[in-house]
mmCIF file of C-alpha atoms and ligand atoms in Angstrom:
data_model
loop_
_atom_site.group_PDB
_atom_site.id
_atom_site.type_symbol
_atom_site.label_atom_id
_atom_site.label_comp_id
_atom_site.label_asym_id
_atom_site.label_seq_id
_atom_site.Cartn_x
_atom_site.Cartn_y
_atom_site.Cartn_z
ATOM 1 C CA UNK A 1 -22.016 -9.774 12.622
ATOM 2 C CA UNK A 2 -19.354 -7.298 13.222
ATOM 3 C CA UNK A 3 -19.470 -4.017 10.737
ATOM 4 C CA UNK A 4 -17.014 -1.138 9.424
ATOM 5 C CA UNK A 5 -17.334 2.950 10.020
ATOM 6 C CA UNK A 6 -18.635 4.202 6.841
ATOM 7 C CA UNK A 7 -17.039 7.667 6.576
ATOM 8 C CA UNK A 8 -18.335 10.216 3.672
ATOM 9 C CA UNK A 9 -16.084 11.400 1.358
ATOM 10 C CA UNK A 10 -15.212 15.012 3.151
ATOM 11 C CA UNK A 11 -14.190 12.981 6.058
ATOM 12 C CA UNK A 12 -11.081 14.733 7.267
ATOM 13 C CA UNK A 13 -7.160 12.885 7.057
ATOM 14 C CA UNK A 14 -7.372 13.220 11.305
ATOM 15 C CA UNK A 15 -11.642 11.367 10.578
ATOM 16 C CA UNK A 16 -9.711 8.527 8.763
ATOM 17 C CA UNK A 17 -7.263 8.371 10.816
ATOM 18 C CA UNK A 18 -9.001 8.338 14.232
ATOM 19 C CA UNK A 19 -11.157 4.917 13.005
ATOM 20 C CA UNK A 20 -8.279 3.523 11.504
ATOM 21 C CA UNK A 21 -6.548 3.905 14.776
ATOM 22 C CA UNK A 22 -9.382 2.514 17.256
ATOM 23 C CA UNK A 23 -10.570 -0.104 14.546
ATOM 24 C CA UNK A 24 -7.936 -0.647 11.858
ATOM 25 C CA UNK A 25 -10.342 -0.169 9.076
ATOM 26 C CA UNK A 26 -12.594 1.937 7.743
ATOM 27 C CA UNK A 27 -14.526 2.602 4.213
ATOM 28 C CA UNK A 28 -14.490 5.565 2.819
ATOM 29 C CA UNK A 29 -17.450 5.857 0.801
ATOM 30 C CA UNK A 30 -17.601 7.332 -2.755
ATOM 31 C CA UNK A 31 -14.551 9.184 -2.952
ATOM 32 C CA UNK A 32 -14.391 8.911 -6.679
ATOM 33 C CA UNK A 33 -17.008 9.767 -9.347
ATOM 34 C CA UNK A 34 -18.918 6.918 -11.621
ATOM 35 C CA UNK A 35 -16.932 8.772 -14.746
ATOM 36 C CA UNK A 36 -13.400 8.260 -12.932
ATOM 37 C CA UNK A 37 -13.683 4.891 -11.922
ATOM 38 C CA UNK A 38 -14.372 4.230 -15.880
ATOM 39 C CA UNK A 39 -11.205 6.561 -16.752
ATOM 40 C CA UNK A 40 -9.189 4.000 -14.427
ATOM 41 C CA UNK A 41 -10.575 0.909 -15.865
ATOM 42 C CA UNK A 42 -10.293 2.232 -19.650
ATOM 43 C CA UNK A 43 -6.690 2.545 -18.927
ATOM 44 C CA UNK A 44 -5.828 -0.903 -17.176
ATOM 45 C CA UNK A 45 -8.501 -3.352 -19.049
ATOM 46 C CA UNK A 46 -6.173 -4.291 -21.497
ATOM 47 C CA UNK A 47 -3.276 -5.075 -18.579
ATOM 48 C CA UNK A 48 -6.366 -6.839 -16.331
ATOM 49 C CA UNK A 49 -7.484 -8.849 -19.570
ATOM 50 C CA UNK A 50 -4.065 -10.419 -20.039
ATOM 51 C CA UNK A 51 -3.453 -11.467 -16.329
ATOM 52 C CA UNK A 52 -3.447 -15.242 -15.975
ATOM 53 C CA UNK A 53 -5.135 -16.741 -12.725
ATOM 54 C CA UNK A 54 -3.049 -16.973 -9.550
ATOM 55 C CA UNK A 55 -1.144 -20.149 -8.903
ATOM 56 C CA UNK A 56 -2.167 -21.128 -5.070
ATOM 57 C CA UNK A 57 -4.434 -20.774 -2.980
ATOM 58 C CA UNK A 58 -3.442 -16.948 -1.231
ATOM 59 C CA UNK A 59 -3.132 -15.220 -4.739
ATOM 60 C CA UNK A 60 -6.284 -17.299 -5.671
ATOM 61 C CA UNK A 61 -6.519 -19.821 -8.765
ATOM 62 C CA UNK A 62 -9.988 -17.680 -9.898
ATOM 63 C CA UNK A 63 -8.189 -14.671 -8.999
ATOM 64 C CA UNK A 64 -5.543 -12.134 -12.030
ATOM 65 C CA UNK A 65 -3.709 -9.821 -10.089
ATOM 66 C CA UNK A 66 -2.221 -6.975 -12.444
ATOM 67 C CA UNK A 67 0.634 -4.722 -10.958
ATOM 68 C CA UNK A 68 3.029 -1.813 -12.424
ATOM 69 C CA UNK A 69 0.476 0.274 -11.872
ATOM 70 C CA UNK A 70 2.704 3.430 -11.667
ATOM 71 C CA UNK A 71 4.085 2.922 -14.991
ATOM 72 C CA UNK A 72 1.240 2.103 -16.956
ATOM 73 C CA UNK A 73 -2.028 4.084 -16.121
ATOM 74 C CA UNK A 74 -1.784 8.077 -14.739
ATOM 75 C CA UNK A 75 -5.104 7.589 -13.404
ATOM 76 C CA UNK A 76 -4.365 5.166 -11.296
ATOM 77 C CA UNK A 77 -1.128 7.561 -10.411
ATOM 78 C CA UNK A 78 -4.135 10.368 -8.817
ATOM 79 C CA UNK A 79 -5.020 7.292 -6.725
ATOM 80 C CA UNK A 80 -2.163 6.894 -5.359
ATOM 81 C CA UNK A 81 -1.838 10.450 -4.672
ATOM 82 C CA UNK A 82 -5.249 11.170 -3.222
ATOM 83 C CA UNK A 83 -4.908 13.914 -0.839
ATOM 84 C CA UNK A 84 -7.301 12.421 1.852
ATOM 85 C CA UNK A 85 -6.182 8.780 2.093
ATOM 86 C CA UNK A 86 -2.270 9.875 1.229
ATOM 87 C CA UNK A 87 -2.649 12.295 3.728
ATOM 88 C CA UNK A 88 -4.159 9.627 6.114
ATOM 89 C CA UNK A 89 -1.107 7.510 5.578
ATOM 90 C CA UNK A 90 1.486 9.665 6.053
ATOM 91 C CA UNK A 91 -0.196 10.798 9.340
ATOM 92 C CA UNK A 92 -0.705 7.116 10.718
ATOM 93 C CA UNK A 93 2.754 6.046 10.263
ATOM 94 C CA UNK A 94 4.535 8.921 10.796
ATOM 95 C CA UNK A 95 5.538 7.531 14.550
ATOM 96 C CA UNK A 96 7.337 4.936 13.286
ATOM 97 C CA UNK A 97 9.434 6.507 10.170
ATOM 98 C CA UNK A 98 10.746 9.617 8.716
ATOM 99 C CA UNK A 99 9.086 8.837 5.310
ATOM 100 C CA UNK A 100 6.468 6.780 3.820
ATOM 101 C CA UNK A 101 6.879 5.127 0.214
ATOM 102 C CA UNK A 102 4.453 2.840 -2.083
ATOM 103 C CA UNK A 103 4.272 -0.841 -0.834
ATOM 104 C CA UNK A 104 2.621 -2.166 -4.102
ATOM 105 C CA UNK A 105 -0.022 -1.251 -6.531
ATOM 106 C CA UNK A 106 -2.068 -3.969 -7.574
ATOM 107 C CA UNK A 107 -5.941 -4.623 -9.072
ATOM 108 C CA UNK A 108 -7.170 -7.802 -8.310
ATOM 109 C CA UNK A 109 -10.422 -9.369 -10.054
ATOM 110 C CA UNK A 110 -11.466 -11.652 -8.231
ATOM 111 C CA UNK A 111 -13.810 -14.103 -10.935
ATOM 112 C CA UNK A 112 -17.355 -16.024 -10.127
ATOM 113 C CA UNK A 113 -16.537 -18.955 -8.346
ATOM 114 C CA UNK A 114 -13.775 -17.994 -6.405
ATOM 115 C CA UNK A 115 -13.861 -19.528 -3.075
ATOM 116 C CA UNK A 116 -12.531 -17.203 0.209
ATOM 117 C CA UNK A 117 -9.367 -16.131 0.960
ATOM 118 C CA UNK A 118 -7.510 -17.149 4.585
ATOM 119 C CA UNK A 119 -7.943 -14.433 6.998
ATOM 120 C CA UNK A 120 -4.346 -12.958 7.558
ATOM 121 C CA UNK A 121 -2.485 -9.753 8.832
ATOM 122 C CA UNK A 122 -0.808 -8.079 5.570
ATOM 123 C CA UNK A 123 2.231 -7.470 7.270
ATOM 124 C CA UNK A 124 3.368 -10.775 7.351
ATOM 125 C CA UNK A 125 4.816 -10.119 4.215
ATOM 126 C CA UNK A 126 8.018 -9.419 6.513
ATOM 127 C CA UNK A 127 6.825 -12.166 8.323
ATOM 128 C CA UNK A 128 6.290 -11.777 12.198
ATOM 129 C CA UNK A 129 9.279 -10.305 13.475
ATOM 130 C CA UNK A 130 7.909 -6.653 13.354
ATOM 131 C CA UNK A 131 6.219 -6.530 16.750
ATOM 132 C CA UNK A 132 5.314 -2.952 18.564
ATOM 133 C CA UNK A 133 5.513 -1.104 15.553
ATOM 134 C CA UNK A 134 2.526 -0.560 12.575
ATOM 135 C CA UNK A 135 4.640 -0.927 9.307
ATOM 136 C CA UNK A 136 1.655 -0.530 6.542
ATOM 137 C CA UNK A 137 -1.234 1.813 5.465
ATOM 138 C CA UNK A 138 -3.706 -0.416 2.997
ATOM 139 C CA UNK A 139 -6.451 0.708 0.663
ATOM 140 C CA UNK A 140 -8.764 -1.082 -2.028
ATOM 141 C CA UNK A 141 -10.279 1.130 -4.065
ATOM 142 C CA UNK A 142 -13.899 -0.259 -5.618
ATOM 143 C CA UNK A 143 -13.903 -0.467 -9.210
ATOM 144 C CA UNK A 144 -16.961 -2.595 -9.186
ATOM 145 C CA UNK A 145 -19.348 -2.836 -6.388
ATOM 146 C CA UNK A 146 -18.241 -4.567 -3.672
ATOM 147 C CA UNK A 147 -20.871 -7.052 -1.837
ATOM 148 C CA UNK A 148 -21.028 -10.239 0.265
ATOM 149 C CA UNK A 149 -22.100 -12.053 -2.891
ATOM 150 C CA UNK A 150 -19.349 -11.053 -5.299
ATOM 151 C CA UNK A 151 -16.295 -11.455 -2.622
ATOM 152 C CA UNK A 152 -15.980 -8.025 -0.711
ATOM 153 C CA UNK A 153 -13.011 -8.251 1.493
ATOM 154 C CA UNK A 154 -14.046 -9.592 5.111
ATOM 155 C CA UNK A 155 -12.387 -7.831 7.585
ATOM 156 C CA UNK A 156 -11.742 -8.121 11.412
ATOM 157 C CA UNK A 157 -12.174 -4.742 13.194
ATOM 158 C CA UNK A 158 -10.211 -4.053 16.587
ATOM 159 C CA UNK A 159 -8.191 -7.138 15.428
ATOM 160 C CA UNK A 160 -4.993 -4.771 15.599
ATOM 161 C CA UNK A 161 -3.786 -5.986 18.654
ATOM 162 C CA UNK A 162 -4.269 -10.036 18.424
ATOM 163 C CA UNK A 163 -1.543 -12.404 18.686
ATOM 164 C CA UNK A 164 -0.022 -13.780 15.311
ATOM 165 C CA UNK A 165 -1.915 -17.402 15.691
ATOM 166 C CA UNK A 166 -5.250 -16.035 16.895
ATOM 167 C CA UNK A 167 -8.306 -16.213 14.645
ATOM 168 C CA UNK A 168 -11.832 -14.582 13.933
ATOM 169 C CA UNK A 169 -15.253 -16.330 14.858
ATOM 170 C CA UNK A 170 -17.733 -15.786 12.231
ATOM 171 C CA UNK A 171 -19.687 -13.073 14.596
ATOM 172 C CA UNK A 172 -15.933 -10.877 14.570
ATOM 173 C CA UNK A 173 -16.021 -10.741 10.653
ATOM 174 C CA UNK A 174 -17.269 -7.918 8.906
ATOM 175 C CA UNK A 175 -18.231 -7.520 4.886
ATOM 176 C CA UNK A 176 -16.900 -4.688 3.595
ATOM 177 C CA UNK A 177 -19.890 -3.750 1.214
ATOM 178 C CA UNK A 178 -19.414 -0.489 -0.249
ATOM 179 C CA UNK A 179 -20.248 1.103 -3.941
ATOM 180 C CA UNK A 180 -17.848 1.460 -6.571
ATOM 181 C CA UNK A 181 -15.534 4.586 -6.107
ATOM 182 C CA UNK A 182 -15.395 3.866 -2.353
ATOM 183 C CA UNK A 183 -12.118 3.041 -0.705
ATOM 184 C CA UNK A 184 -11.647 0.279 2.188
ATOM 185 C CA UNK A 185 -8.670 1.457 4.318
ATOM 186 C CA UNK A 186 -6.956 -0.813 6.712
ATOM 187 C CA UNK A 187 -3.495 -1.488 8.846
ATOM 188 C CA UNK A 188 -1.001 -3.928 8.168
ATOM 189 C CA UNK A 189 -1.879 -5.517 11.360
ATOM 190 C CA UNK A 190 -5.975 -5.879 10.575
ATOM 191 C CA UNK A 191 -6.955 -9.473 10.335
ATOM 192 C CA UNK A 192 -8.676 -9.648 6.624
ATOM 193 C CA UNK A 193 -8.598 -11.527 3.398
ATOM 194 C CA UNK A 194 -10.754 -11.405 0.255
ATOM 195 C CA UNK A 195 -14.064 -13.372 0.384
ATOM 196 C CA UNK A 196 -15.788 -16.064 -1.769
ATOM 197 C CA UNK A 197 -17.529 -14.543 -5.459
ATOM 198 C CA UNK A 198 -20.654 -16.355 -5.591
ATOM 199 C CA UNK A 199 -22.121 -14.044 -8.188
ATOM 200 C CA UNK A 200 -22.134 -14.162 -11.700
ATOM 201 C CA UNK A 201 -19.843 -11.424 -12.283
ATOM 202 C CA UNK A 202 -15.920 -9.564 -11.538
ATOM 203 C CA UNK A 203 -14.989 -8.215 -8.116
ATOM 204 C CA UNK A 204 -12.492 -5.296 -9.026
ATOM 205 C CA UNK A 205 -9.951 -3.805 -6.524
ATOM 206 C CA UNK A 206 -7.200 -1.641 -6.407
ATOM 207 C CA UNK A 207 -5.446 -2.249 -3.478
ATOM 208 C CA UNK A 208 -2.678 0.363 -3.255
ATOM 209 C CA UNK A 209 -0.683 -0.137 -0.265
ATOM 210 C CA UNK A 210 1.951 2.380 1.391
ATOM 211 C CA UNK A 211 5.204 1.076 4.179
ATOM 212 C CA UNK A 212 7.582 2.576 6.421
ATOM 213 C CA UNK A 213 10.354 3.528 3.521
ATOM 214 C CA UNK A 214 13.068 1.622 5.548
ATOM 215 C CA UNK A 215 11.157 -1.534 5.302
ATOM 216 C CA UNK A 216 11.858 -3.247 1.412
ATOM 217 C CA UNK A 217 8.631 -3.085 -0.801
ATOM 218 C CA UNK A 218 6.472 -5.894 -1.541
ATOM 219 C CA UNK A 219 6.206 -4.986 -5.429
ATOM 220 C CA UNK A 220 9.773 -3.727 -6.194
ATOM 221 C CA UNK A 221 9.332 -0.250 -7.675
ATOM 222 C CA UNK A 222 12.433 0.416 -9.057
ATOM 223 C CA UNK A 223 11.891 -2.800 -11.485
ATOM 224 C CA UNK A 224 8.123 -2.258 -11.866
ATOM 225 C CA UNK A 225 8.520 1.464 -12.600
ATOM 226 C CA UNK A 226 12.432 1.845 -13.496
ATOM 227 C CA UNK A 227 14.431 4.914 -13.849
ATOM 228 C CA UNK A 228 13.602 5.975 -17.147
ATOM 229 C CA UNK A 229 10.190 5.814 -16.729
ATOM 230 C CA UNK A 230 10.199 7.448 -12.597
ATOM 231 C CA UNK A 231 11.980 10.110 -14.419
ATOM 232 C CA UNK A 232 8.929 11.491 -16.227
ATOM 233 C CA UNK A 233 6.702 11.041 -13.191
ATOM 234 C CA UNK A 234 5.852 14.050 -10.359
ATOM 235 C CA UNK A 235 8.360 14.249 -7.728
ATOM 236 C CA UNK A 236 6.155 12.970 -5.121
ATOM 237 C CA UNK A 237 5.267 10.008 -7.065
ATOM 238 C CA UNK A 238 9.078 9.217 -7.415
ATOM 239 C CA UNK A 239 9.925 9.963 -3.614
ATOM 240 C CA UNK A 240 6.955 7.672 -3.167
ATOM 241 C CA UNK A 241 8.481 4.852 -5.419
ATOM 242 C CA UNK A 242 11.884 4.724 -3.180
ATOM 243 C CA UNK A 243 13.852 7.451 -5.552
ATOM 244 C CA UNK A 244 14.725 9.364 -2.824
ATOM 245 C CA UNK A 245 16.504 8.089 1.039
ATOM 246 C CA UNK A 246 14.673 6.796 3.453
ATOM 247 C CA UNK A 247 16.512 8.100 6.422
ATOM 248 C CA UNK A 248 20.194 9.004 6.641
ATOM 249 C CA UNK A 249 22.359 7.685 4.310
ATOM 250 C CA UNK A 250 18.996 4.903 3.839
ATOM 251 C CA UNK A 251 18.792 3.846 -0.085
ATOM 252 C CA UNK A 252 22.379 6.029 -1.430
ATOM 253 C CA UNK A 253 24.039 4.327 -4.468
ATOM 254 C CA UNK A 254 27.037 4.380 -6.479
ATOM 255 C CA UNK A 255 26.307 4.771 -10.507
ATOM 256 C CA UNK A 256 28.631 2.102 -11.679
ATOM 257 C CA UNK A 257 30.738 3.937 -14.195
ATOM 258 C CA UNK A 258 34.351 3.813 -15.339
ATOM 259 C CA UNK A 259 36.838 5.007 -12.740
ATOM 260 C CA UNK A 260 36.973 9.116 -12.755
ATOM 261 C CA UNK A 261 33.386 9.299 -14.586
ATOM 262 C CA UNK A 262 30.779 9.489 -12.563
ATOM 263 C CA UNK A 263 29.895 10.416 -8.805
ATOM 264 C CA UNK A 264 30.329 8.087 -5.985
ATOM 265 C CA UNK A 265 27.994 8.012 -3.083
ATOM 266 C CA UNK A 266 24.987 9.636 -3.847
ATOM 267 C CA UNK A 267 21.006 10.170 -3.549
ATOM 268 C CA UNK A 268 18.548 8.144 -5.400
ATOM 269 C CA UNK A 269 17.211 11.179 -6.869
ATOM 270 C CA UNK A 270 20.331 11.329 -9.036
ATOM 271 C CA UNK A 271 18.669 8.164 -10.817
ATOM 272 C CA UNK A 272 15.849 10.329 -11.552
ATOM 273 C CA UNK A 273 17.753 13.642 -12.711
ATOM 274 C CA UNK A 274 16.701 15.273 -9.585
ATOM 275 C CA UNK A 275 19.321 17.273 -7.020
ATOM 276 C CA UNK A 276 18.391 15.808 -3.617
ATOM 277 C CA UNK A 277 17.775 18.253 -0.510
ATOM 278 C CA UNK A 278 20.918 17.648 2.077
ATOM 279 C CA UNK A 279 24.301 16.235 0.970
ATOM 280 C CA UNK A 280 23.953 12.675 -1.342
ATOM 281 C CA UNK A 281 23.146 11.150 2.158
ATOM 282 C CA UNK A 282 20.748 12.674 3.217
ATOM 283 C CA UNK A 283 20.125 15.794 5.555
ATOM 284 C CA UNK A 284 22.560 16.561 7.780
ATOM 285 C CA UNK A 285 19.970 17.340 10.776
ATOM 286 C CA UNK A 286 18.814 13.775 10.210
ATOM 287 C CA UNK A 287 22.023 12.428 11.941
ATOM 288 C CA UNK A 288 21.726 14.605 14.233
ATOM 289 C CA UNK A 289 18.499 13.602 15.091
ATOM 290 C CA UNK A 290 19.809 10.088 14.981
ATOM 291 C CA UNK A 291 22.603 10.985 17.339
ATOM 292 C CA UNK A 292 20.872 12.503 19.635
ATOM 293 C CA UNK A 293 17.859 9.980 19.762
ATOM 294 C CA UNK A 294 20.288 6.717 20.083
ATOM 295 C CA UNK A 295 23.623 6.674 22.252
ATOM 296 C CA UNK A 296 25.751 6.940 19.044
ATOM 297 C CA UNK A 297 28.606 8.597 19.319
ATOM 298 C CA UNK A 298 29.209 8.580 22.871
ATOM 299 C CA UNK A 299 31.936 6.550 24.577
HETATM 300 O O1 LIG B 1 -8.920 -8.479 -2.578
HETATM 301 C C1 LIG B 1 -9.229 -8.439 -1.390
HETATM 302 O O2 LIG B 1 -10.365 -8.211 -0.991
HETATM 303 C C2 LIG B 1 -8.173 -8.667 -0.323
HETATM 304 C C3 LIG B 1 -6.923 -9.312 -0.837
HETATM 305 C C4 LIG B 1 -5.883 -9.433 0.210
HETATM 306 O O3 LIG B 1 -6.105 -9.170 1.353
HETATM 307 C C5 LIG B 1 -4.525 -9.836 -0.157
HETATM 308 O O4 LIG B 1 -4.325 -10.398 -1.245
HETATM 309 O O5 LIG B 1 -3.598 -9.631 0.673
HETATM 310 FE FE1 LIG B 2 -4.330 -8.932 2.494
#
């Protein structure tokens, strides 16, 4: 039986990063106390309770999956912007992008008698045309404990590499047991899936994912957590949720007012009543940088 790196909770972004790297997952154990795992689930019970079942077999028919996440609970907001793992994602992608944003938000209960998920990469969500780059940072936060009884997510370390069609013997799998408050973190490219509950009670999960912030979300944030709500929010939360470019000129928009009464190209921010850094598209030296990295621009 194959098993994960337990880190401790004072594991540094580079710790997480290192195992993430060699293995493409890790857990970090009991990052959050017993009293804030309760503040969480006091504000998202209601939202969890009112979640109907999944309707095939990947969401799972035993299975509620509850999302706007941002919008609806600040605590789960400090999740997303916990300094270790944040920090671990913005370090792990940074080859491959000049910003990071919030791929979904989503708890998923997964109810007695639940049978196991399909082992699968999560980037296939842009199917399998991204090759030789890593497009996704994942977590799933505990909010019960998680155990090979109640459907802890089976995962596939130093799976990273495989080819799309290859799959795990039963000796390659590993449970990712871990107490409540603990956080499994994993690639995009990690084989995994959610296992079987055979116990007589809920397997909770945040699973807060973050992508390359030219790639399009899986949960759309600017429906799930619109304007007038990203407007009240921390600016890092809203350059997280896509109000802000992704690269040059990446994400720009055009308010569509009458003709003479409002701006025409500019920033996301501007959505959010923010003034963007650069011009509306973006920062100058960013096109430079583009320039200089590609052949654009010379004959
Ligand atoms: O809930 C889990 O343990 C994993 C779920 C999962 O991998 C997915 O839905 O993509
Ligand atoms: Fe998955």
């Amino acid at each position: 039986m194959a098993t994960l790196t337990n880190l401790p909770a004072t594991a540094s972004t580079e710790d997480i990063v290192a195992v993430v790297q060699r293995d493409g997952a890790a857990i970090v154990r009991d990052l959050l106390r017993p009293r804030e795992v309760d503040e969480v689930l006091a504000e998202v019970r209601p939202y969890i309770d009112a979640t109907g079942e999944g309707q095939d077999d990947f969401t799972g028919f035993k299975t509620t999956r509850t999302g706007a996440l941002v919008a609806r609970s600040p605590a789960c907001r400090a999740l997303i912007l916990n300094s270790s793992v944040l920090g671990a994602a913005r370090t792990f992608l940074a080859p491959y992008c000049a910003r990071i944003q919030l791929h979904l938000g989503q708890i998923i209960r997964i109810k007695p008698g639940e049978t196991r998920q399909e082992i699968h990469r999560d980037r296939w969500a842009w199917g399998t045309y991204l090759k030789d780059i890593e497009p996704q940072f994942n977590t799933i936060w505990a909010l019960s404990d998680f155990s090979a009884e109640n459907g802890a997510t089976r995962v596939v370390p130093g799976s990273t590499a495989w080819r799309d069609d290859e799959r795990p013997t039963a000796d390659q799998v590993a449970v990712a047991e871990m107490p409540r408050g603990s956080a499994l973190v994993y690639t995009g490219s990690v084989f995994h899936g959610a296992g079987a509950n055979e116990s007589a009670g809920d397997r909770v999960g945040m699973n807060l994912t973050y992508s390359l912030a030219w790639l399009r979300q899986e949960e759309n944030q600017f429906l799930s957590c619109p304007p007038e709500i990203a407007k009240t929010l921390e600016p890092e939360m809203q350059d997280l949720l896509g109000y802000t470019l992704g690269s040059y000129a990446l994400g720009y928009y055009t308010p569509p007012l009458p003709a003479g009464e409002g701006p025409e190209a500019v920033a996301p921010e501007h959505a959010v009543g923010r003034t963007p850094p650069g011009g509306p598209l973006g920062d100058p030296e960013l096109l430079e940088w583009i320039r200089q990295s590609t052949t654009m621009g010379t004959e």
